[in-house]
Coordinates of C-alpha atoms in Angstrom, one line a residue:
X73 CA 105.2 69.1 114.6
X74 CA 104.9 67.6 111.1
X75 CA 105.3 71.1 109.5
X76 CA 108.1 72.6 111.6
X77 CA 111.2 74.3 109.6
X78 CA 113.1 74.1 113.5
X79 CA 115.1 71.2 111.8
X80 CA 116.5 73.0 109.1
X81 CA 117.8 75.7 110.9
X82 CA 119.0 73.7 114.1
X83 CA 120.6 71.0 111.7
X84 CA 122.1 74.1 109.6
X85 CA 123.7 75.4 112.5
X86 CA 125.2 71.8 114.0
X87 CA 126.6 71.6 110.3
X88 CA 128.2 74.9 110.7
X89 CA 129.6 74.5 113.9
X90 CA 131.1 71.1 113.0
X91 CA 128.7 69.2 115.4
X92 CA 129.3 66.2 112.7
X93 CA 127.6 63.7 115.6
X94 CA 124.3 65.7 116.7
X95 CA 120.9 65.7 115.7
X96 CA 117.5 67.6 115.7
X97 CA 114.7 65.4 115.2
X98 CA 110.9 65.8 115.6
X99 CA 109.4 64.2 118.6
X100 CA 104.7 64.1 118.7
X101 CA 104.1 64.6 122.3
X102 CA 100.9 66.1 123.4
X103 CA 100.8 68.7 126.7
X104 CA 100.1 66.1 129.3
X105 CA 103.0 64.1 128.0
X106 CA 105.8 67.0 127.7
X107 CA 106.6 65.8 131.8
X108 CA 107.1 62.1 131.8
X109 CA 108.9 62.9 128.3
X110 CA 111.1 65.6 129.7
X111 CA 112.2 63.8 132.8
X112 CA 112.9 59.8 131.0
X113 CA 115.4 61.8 128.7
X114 CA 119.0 60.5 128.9
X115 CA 122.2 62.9 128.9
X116 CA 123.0 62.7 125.5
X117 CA 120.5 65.5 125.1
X118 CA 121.9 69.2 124.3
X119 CA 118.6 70.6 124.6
X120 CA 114.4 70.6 123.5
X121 CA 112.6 73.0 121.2
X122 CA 108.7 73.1 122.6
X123 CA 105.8 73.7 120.4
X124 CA 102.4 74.9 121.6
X125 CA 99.8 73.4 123.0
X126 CA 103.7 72.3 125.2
X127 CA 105.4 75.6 125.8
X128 CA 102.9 75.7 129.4
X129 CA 103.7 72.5 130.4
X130 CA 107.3 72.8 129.3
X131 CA 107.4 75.6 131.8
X132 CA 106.0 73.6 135.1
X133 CA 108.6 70.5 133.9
X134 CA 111.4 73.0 134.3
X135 CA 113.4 72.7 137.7
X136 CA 114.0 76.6 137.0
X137 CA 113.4 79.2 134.3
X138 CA 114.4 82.7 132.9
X139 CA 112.9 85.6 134.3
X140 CA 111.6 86.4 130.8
X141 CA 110.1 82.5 130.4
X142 CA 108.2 83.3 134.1
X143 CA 106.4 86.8 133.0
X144 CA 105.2 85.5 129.5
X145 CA 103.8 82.0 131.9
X146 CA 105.2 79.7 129.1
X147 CA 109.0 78.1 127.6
X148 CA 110.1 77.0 123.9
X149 CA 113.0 75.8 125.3
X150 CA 114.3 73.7 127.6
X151 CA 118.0 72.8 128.1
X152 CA 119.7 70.6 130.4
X153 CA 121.1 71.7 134.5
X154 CA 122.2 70.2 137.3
X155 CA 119.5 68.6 138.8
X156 CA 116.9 69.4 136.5
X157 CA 116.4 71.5 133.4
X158 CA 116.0 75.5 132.5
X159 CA 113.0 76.8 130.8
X160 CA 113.5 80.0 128.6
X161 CA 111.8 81.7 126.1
X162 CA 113.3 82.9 122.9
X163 CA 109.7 83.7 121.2
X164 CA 110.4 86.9 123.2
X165 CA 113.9 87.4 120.8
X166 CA 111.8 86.4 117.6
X167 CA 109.5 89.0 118.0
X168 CA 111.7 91.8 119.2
X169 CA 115.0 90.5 116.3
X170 CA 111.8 90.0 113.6
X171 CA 111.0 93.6 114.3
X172 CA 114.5 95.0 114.5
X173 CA 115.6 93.3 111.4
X174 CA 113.0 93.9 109.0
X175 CA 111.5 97.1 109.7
X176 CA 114.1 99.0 111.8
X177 CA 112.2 98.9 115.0
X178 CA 113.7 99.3 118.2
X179 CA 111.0 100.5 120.8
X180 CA 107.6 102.9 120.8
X181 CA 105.2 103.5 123.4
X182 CA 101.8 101.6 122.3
X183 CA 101.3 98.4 120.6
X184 CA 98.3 96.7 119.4
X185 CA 98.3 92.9 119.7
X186 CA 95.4 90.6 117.9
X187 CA 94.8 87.4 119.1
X188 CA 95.2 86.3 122.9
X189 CA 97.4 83.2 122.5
X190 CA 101.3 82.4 123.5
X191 CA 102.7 83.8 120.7
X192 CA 100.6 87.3 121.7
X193 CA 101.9 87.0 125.7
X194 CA 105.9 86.2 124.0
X195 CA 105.2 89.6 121.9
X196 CA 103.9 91.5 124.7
X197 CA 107.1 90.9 126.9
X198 CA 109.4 91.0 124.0
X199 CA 107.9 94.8 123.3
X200 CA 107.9 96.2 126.8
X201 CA 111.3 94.8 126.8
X202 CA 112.2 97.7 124.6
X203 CA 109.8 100.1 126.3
X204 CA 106.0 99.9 124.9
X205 CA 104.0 100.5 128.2
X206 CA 100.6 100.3 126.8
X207 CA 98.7 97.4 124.8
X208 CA 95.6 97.4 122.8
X209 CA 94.5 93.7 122.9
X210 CA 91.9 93.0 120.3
X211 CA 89.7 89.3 121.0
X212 CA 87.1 87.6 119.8
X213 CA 86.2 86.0 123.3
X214 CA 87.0 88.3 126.5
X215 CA 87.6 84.9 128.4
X216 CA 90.3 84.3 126.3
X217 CA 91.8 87.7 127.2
X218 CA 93.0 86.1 130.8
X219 CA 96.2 85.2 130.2
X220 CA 97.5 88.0 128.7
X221 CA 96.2 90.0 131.2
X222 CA 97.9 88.1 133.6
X223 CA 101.2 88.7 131.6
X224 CA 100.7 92.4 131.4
X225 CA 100.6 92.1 135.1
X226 CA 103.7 90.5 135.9
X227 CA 105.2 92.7 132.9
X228 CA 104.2 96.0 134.7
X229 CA 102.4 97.4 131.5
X230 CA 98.6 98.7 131.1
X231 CA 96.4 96.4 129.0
X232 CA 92.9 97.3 127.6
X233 CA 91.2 94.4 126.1
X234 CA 89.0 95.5 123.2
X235 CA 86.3 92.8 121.5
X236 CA 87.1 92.3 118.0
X237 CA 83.5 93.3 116.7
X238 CA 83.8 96.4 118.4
X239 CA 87.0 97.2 117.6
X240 CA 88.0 100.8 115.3
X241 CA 91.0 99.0 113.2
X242 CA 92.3 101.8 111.5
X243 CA 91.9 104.2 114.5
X244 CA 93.9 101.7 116.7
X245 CA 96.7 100.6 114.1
X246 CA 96.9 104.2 113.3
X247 CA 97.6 105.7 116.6
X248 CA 100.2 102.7 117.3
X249 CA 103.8 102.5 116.8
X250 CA 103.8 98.7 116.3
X251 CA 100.9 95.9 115.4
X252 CA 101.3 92.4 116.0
X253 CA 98.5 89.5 114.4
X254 CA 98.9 86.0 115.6
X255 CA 95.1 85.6 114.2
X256 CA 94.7 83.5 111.0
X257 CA 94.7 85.2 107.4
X258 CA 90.6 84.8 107.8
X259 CA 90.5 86.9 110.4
X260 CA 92.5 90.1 109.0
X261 CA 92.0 90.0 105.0
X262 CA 88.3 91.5 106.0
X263 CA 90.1 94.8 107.7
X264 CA 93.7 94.4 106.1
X265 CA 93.7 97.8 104.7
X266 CA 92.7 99.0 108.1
X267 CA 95.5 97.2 110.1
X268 CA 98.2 98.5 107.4
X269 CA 97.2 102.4 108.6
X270 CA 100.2 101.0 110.9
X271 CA 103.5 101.8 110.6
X272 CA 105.1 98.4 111.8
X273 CA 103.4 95.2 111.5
X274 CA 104.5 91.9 112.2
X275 CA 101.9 89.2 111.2
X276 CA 103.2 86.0 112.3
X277 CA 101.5 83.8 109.6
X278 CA 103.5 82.8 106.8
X279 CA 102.0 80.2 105.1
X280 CA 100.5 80.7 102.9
X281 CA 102.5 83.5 101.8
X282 CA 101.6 86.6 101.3
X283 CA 98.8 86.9 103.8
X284 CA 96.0 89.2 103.2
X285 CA 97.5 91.7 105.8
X286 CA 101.4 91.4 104.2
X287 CA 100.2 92.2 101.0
X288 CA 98.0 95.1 102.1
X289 CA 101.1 96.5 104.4
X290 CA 103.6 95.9 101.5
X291 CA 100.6 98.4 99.0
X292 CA 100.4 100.8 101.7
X293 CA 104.3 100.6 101.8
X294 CA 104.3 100.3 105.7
X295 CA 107.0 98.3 107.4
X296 CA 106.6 94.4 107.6
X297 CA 107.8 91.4 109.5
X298 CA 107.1 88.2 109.2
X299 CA 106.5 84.9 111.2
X300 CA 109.5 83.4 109.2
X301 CA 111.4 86.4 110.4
X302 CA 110.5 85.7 114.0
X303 CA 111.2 81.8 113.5
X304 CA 114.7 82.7 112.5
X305 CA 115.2 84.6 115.0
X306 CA 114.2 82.9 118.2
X307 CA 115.9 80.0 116.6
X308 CA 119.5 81.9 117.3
X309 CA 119.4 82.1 121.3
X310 CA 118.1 78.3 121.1
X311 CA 121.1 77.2 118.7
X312 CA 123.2 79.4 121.2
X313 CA 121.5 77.7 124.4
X314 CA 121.9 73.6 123.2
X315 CA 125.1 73.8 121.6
X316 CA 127.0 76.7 124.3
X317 CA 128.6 79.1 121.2
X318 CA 127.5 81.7 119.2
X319 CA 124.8 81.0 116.3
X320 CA 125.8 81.1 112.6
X321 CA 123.3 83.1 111.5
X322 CA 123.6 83.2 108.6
X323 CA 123.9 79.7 107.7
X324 CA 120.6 79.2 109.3
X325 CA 119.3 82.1 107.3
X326 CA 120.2 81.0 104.2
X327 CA 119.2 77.2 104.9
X328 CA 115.7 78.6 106.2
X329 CA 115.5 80.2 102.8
X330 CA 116.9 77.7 100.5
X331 CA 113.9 75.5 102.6
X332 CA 110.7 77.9 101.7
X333 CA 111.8 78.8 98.6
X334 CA 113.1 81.7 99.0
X335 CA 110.4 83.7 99.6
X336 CA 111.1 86.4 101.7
X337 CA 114.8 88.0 102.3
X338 CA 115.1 87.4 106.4
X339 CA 117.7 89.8 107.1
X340 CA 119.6 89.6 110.0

């Protein structure tokens, strides 16, 4: 998309790794396209980065995929194989690096997920990748709820689904060891002060900056990540999956922040 930072850091890390030849460029392609996209692509092509609506879509193009890819039921990336291509998912390392990096987390027992979209399914396996069995999944429409329920199957974790209007913020972000929002600022600067009661947060809106809910974790001094942090660090196992060696991280770091300004530290 238009407003994607993916080229900065993918074109930071070509530069860094003497890749004087490649390229990452934009492509608009909406969901029903991604497969007749995908398969007219000649072999110059080290690998795809896949937005949403795509990442579903990128997933059923794939001629195999990563067991982490399969439980959260969508891919970000795509990389050339013989005979086909292989679908990952390195949302799952944003979330789990973002929160690693920034605010020292490395596992709990109950998270508390808002909002019911990819990015929530990516954060759901990324945390019971690092042991969180149970989820409090907070939605404005039940129906929505579906797929991540269907994720928390495959993932072997409970789920409760809780309706937003009838949901006890501060009771749930207090009695959690991690909170994730993929809703936009609209949604949480109403109950911010609530959903800073706790002690981790990641809100994966960063623009623009500071959200409602990071300026209300930052007061309350809880720890914070950020969907910058996450963007950096899914961004590593893609640079590592197209181009075969180990990411510069922190040349992509520092070009991320040269490109927003520097606005937030991204630690690594």
């Amino acid at each position: 998309m238009s407003h994607s930072l993916s080229p900065v850091l993918h074109n930071a890390a070509f530069e860094a790794l003497g890749l004087t030849s490649w390229s990452y460029t934009r492509i608009e392609c909406e969901a029903d396209d991604v497969e007749p996209l995908v398969r007219g692509l000649d072999p110059s092509w080290a690998g795809l980065s896949v937005t949403m609506p795509g990442k579903r879509a990128a997933l059923a193009v794939a001629s195999s995929a990563t067991p982490r890819a399969v439980l959260v039921g969508a891919a970000n990336t795509l990389v050339p194989v013989a005979g086909g291509w292989r679908a990952d998912c390195t949302d799952v390392d944003g979330v789990v690096g973002a929160l690693r990096a920034s605010c020292g987390f490395t596992g709990g027992s109950h998270a508390v997920l808002l909002g019911a979209g990819g990015t929530a399914t990516a954060a759901l396996v990324g945390l019971a990748s690092v042991g969180v069995e149970s989820f409090s999944l907070v939605v404005r429409s039940a129906a929505r709820a579906a797929e991540a329920e269907a994720c928390a199957a495959r993932a072997g974790v409970s789920l409760r689904v809780i309706p937003w209007e009838a949901a006890e913020f501060a009771d749930l972000a207090a009695s959690s060891d991690v909170l994730v929002s993929t809703v936009p600022p609209s949604a949480t600067e109403p109950i911010a002060a609530e959903l800073a009661e706790a002690p981790c947060v990641l809100d994966v809106v960063y623009h623009p900056w500071p959200t409602p809910l990071a300026y209300a974790v930052e007061k309350r001094g809880r720890s914070l990540a950020t969907g910058l942090d996450m963007l950096l660090h899914q961004a590593f196992g893609q640079s590592e999956q197209f181009t075969g060696q180990p990411a510069p991280r922190s040349a992509m770091r520092d070009a991320l922040r040269a490109a927003t300004g520097g606005i937030l530290p991204l630690p690594l």
